[in-house]
XYZ file of C-alpha atoms in Angstrom:
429
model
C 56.575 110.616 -2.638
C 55.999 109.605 -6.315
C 59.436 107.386 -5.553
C 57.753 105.486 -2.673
C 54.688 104.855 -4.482
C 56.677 103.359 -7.283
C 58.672 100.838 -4.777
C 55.247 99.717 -3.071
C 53.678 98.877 -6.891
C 56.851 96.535 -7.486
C 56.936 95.004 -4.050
C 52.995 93.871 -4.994
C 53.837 92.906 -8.324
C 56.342 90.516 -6.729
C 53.482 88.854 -4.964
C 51.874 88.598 -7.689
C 54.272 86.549 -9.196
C 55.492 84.501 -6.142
C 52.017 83.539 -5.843
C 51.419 82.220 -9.394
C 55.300 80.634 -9.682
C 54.411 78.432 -6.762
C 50.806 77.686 -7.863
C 52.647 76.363 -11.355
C 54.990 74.396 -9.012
C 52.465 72.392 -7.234
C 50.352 72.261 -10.123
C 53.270 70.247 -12.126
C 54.460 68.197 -9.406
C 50.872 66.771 -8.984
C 50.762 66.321 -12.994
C 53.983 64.243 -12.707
C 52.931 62.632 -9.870
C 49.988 61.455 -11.789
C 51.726 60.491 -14.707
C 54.679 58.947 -13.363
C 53.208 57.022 -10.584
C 53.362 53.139 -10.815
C 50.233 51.080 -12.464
C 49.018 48.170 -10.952
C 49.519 44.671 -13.279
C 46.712 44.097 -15.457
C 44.926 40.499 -15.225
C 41.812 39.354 -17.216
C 38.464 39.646 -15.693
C 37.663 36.033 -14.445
C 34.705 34.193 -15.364
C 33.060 32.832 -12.974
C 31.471 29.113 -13.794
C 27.911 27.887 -11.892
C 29.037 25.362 -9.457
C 26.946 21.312 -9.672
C 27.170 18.662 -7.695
C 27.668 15.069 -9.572
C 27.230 11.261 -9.148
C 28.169 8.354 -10.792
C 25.699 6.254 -12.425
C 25.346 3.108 -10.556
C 24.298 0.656 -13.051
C 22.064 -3.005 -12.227
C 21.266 -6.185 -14.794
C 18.472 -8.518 -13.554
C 14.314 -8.621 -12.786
C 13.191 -5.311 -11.167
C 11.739 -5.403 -7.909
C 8.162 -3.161 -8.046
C 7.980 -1.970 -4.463
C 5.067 -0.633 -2.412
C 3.533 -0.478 1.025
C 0.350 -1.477 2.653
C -1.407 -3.094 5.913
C -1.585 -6.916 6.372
C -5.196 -7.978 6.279
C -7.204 -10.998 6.485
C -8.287 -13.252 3.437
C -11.254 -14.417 4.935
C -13.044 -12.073 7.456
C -16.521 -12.665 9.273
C -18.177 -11.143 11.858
C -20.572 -13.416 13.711
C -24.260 -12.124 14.384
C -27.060 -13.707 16.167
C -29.613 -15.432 14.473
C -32.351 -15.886 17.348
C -32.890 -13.542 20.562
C -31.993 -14.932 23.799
C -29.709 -14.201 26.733
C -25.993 -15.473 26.760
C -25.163 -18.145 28.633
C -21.987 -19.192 27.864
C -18.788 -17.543 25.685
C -15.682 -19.450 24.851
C -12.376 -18.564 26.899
C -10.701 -18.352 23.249
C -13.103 -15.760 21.902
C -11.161 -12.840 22.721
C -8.844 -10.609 20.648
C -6.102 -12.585 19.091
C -7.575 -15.575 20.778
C -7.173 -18.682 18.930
C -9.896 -21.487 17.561
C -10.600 -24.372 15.430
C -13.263 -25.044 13.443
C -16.624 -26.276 14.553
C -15.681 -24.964 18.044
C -18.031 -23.463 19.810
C -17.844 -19.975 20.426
C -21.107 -18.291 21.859
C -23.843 -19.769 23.844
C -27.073 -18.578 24.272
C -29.658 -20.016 27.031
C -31.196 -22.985 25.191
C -34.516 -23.679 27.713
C -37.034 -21.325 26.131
C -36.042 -22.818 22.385
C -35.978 -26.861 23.963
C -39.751 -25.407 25.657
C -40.532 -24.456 22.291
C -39.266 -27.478 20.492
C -41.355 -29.854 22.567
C -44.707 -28.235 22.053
C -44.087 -28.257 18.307
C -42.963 -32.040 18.762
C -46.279 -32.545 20.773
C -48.085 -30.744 17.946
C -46.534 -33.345 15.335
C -47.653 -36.616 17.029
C -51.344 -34.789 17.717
C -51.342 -34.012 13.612
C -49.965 -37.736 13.016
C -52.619 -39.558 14.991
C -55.470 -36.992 13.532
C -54.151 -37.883 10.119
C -54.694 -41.848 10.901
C -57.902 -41.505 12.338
C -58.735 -39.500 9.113
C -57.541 -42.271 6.648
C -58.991 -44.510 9.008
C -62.691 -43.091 8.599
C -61.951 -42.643 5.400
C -60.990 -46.544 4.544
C -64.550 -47.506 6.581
C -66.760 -44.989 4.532
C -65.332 -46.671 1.410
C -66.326 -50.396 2.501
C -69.799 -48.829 3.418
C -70.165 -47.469 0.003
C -69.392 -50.445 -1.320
C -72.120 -51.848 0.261
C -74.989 -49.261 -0.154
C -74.865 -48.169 3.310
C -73.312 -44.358 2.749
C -73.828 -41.840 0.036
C -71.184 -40.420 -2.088
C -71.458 -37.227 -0.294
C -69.849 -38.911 2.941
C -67.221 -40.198 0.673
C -66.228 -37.324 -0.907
C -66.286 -35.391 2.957
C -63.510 -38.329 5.061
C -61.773 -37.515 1.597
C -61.911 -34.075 2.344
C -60.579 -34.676 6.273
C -57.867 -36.513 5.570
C -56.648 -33.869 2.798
C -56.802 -31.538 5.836
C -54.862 -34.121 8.233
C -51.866 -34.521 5.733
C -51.622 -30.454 5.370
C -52.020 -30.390 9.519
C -49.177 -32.851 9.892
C -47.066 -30.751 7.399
C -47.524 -27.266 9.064
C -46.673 -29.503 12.307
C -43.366 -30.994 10.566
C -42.224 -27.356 9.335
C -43.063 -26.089 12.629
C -40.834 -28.559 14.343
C -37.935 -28.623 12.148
C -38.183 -24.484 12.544
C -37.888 -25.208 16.432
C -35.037 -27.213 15.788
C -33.055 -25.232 13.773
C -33.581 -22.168 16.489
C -32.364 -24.241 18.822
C -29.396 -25.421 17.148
C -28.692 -21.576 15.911
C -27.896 -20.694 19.464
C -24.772 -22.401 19.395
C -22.627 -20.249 17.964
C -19.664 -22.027 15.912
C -16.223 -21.035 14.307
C -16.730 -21.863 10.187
C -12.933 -22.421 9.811
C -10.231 -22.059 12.182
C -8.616 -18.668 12.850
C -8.165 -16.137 15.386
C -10.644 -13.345 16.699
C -10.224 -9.777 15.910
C -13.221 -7.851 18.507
C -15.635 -9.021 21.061
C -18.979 -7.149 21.691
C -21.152 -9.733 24.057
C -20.070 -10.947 27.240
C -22.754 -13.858 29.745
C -25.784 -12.305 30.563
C -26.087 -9.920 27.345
C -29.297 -9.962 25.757
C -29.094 -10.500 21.570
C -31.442 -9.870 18.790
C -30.934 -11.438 15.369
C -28.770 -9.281 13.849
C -26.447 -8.450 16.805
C -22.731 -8.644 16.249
C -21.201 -11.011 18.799
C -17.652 -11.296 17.690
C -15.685 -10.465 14.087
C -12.968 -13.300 13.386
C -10.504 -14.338 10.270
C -8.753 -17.420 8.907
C -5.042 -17.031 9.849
C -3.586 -19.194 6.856
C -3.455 -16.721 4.890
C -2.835 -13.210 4.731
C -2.802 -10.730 1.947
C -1.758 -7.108 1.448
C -2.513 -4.614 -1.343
C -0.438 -2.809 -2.780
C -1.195 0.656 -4.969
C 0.846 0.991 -8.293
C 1.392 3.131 -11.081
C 0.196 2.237 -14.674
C 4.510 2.149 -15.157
C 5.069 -0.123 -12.329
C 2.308 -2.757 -13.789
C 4.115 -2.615 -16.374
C 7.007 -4.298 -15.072
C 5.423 -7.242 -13.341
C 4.708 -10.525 -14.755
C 1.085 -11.467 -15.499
C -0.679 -9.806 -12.657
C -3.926 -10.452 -14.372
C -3.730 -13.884 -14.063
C -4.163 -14.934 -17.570
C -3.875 -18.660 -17.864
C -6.514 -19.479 -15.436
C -5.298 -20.960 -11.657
C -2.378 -22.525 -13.083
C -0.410 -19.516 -14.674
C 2.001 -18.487 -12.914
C 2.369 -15.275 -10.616
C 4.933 -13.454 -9.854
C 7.014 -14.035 -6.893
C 7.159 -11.435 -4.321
C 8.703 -10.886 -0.589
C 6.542 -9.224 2.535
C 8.589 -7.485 5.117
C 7.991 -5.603 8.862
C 9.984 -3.662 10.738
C 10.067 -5.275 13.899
C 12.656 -3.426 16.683
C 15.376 -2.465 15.341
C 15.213 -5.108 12.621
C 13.066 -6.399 9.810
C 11.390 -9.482 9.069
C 10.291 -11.510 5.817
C 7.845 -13.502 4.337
C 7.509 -15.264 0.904
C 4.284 -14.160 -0.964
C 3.121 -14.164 -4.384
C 0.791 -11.740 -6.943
C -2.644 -13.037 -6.158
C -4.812 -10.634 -8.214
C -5.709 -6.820 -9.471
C -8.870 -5.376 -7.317
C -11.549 -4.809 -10.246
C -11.438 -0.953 -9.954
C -8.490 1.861 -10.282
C -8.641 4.243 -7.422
C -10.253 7.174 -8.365
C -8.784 9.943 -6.262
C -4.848 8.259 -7.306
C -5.601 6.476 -10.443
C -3.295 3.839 -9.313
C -3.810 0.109 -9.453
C -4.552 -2.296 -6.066
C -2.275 -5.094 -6.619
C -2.768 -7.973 -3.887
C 0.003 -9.723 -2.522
C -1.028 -13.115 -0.810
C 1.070 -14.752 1.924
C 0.363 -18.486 2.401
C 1.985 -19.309 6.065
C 1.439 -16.217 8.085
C 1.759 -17.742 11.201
C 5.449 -18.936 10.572
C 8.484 -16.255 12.504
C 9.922 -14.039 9.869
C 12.777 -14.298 8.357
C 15.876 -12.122 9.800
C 16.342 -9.660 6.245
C 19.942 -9.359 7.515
C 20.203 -12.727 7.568
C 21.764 -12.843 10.934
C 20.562 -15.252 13.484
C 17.308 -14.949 15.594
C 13.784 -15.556 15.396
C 11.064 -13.112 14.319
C 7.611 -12.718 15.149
C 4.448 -14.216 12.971
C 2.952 -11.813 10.593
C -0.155 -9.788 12.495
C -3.076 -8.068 10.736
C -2.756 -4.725 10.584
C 0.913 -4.236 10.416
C 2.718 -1.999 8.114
C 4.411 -4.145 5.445
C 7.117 -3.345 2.486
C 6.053 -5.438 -0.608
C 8.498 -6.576 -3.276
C 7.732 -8.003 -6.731
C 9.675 -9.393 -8.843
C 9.275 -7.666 -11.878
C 10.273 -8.487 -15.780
C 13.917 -8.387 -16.180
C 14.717 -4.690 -18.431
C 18.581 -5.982 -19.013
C 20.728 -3.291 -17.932
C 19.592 -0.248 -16.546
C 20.893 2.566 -14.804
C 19.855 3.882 -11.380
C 20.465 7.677 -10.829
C 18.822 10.044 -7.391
C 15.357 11.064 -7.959
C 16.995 14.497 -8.404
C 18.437 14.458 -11.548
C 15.286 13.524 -13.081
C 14.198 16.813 -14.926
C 11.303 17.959 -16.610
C 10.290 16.100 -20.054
C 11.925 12.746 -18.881
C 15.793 14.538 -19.165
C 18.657 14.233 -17.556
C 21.835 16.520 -17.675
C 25.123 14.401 -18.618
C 28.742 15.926 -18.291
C 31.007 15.651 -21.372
C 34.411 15.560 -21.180
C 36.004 19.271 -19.744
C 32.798 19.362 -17.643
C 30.122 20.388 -19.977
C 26.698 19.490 -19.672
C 24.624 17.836 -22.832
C 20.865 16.951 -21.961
C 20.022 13.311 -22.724
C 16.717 12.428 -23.010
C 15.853 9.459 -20.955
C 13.254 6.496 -20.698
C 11.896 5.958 -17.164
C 11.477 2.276 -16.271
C 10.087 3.014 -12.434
C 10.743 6.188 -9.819
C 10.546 6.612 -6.175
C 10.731 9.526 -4.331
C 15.039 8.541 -3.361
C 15.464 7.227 -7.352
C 14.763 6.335 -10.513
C 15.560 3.655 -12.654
C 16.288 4.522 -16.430
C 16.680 2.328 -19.520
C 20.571 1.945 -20.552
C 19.821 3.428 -23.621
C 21.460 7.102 -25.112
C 24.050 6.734 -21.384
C 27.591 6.133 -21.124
C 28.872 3.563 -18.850
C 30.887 6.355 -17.103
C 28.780 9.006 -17.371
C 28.321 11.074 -14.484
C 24.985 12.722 -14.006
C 24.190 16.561 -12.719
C 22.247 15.504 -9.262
C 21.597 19.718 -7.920
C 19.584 21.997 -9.905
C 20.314 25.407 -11.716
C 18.154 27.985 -13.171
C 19.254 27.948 -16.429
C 20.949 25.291 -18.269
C 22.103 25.101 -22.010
C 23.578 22.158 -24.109
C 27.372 22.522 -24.206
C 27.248 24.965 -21.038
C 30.521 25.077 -18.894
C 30.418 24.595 -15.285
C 32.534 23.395 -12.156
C 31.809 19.933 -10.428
C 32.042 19.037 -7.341
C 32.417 15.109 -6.685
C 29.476 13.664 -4.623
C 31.377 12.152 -1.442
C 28.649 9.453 -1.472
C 30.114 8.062 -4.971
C 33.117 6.411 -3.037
C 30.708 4.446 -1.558
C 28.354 3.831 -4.389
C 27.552 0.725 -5.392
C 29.439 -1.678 -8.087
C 28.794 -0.615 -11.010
C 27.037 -3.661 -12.332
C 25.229 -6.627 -10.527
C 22.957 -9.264 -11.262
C 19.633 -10.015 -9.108
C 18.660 -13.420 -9.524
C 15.636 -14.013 -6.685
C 14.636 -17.131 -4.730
C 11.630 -17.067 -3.442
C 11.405 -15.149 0.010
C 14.640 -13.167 -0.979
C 14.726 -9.800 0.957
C 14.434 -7.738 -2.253
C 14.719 -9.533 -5.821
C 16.479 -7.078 -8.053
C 16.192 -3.124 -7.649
C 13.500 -1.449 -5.679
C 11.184 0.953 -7.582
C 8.366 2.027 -6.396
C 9.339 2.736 -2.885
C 6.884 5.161 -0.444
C 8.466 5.368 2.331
C-alpha cells in the first residue's frame, strides 16, 4: 500500500512540472515574439503650415476717380400756390407729370369775372375821387379870388384848403385800391417762371383755391445736380471742391452714370459745391455734382452703339470725380486691409512680414494704398487667420482671379464725360 501511495505522489509531481514547463514555453515564445517582431519605419512628425489665399497687387498711375452714389434732383424746384381764392377755370394740357413748358406759359386759370367785377367798381371809384378832387381845387381856386377881394374870410380859405387835402388822399386810397384789383386779377393767371417740366398736380377745373393752395410743383430741366456723401479721405483727393477762386476757378471734372436695362448710360458733370453742413448721423461731406444738358441721351459706357435715355429726376446715379493724381499706387481687395492700416506681405519661401500701409481711398470691394514700403511683385495675404506673426511660415494658395488681374500698371488720363477717369474709390454699391 505504502508502494502505491508513493507512485500516485510522483505521477502528481509530474503534473506539476508539465504544467509549469509549458507555462515557461508560451511565456518565452510570446517574449520573442515581442522582441523579435518587425518595427515599423520611423518618419518625423510633420508640421502642419496654416493655409492663405494670395493676390497679386494690381498696381495704377494717374488722377483717382472719388466715387459715390446719389438721386438726380432738380436745380431749381418750385411749387406753385395760389395767390387769390377763386374756382379753376382752366389748366394747361402740359401741366401734368413730366409734362413739358416754356416760360411765361400759362399754366392755371382761375375764373376771372368776380376779380374784372371787382376791378371796375374800384375803376369807378377812381374817376368819382378824380372829379371830387377837381371840384375841390376848383372851390378852392374861387375862395382865393374872393379873398382877394374882401368877399370871404380866412376861415373859408383855410376849410376848400382843407377839402381838397381830403380829395387828393380820396383819389389815392382809390388809385391803391385799383391797382390792388388789378394785380388780383392778373394773379389768377398762373405762369411758368422758366421753362421746365412738372413733377405733381393737385387741382384739376372746377377746384376751389385759397391763397396758399398748392396747384402744381415744377423744375428747370437744364440742369440737374446730384449729391454725393464723402469721407473726410475722399475730399481729400479732389481738386478744389470749395471753390476757391471765385466763379472762375476751376472744378473738377466728373462723369454721372444710370443703369438703364441691361446697360449704363453717361453724362459729363462737374464739382459744383460742398452743402454748408457735415451730416451729423455719418459725418460725411455732401459734395454736389452738377450736370449742365440733362435732357441730352446718355452716353453708351461700353461705348457700343445705341442711344440712351435723358437723365430723369429721381434716378439712381454712380458719380465719378476726378480726383488729384497720387502717382503710383497700388490697389489690393478690401480684405487684406487689417487693423491699424496693415497689410500682410509674403517674403520669399512664403513668409509673411506686416507692412504698414497708407490708405489713399477704400470701398467696401478695395482699397487703394500709396506705393510706398510695397514691392512691385509683392503678393498680398487676401483671407484672414487668427494669429499672425512677422516671419511666420505658411502655405499659399494662388488666387485663380490673378490670371485675370489687371496689367500691372496703367495710366488714366480723363476727357471729360469719360466713363470712369482713373480708379474708383469710394464705391457703395
Amino acid at each position: 500500500m505504502a508502494q502505491a501511495i508513493e507512485g500516485t505522489s510522483r505521477r502528481g509531481w509530474g503534473w506539476r512540472i508539465a504544467v509549469v514547463l509549458i507555462f515557461a514555453v508560451g511565456v518565452g515564445g510570446f517574449v520573442a515574439l515581442i522582441k523579435f517582431k518587425p518595427q515599423p519605419e520611423s518618419r518625423p512628425q510633420e508640421i502642419r503650415l496654416p493655409l492663405v489665399r494670395a493676390e497679386p497687387v494690381v498696381w495704377r498711375t494717374g488722377p483717382l476717380a472719388v466715387t459715390g452714389h446719389g438721386l438726380v434732383r432738380p436745380v431749381t424746384e418750385v411749387t406753385l400756390g395760389a395767390e387769390v381764392s377763386g374756382k379753376v377755370a382752366q389748366v394747361s394740357p402740359g401741366l401734368v407729370s413730366g409734362g413739358r413748358f416754356a416760360r411765361g406759359e400759362l399754366l392755371v386759370r382761375l375764373d376771372p369775372a368776380p376779380f374784372q367785377a371787382t376791378l371796375a367798381q374800384a375803376e369807378a371809384d377812381r374817376q368819382a375821387a378824380r372829379a371830387a378832387l377837381a371840384l375841390a381845387e376848383a372851390s378852392l381856386k374861387r375862395t382865393e379870388e374872393l379873398i382877394a377881394q374882401g368877399f370871404l374870410s380866412r376861415q373859408a380859405l383855410d376849410e376848400r384848403i382843407a377839402n381838397r387835402d381830403q380829395a387828393r388822399a380820396a383819389l389815392a386810397r382809390a388809385d391803391a385800391l385799383a391797382d390792388q384789383r388789378r394785380i388780383d386779377l392778373e394773379r389768377t393767371r398762373v405762369t411758368a417762371p422758366f421753362a421746365g417740366r412738372v413733377l405733381s398736380r393737385r387741382i384739376d377745373v372746377g377746384d376751389t383755391v385759397q391763397p396758399g393752395k398748392e396747384l402744381a410743383r415744377i423744375f428747370a430741366d437744364n440742369e440737374l445736380e446730384v449729391a454725393v456723401a464723402l469721407t473726410d479721405h475722399e475730399m481729400a483727393l479732389v481738386a478744389n471742391p470749395w471753390g476757391r477762386g471765385g466763379k472762375d476757378a476751376a472744378r473738377a471734372r466728373a462723369t454721372v452714370s444710370v443703369a438703364h436695362g441691361a446697360r449704363r448710360y453717361r453724362w459729363p458733370a462737374r464739382v459744383d459745391r460742398v452743402e454748408a453742413a457735415v451730416d451729423s448721423a455719418t459725418r460725411s461731406f455732401n459734395v454736389v455734382v452738377r450736370i449742365a444738358a440733362p435732357n441730352q441721351p446718355g452716353t453708351p459706357a461700353d461705348e457700343q452703339p445705341g442711344s440712351g435715355p435723358p437723365l430723369v429726376v429721381g434716378m439712381y446715379a454712380t458719380v465719378a470725380i476726378e480726383g488729384r493724381d497720387p502717382g503710383r499706387h497700388a490697389i489690393v481687395p478690401r480684405t487684406a486691409l487689417r487693423d491699424d492700416a496693415r497689410i500682410w506681405v509674403l517674403d520669399a519661401g512664403d513668409t509673411i512680414r506686416i507692412v504698414p500701409v497708407r490708405v489713399l481711398s477704400e470701398t467696401d470691394e478695395s482699397v487703394t494704398l500709396a506705393a510706398d514700403g510695397i514691392a512691385p511683385d509683392a503678393r498680398i495675404v487676401v483671407s484672414d487667420l487668427r494669429i499672425v506673426t512677422a516671419g511666420m511660415a505658411v502655405r499659399v494658395i494662388e488666387d485663380a482671379r490673378a490670371a485675370s488681374a489687371a496689367p500691372a500698371s496703367s495710366t488714366a488720363a480723363p476727357a471729360a464725360g469719360s466713363a470712369a477717369p482713373g480708379t474708383p474709390v469710394g464705391a457703395k454699391p
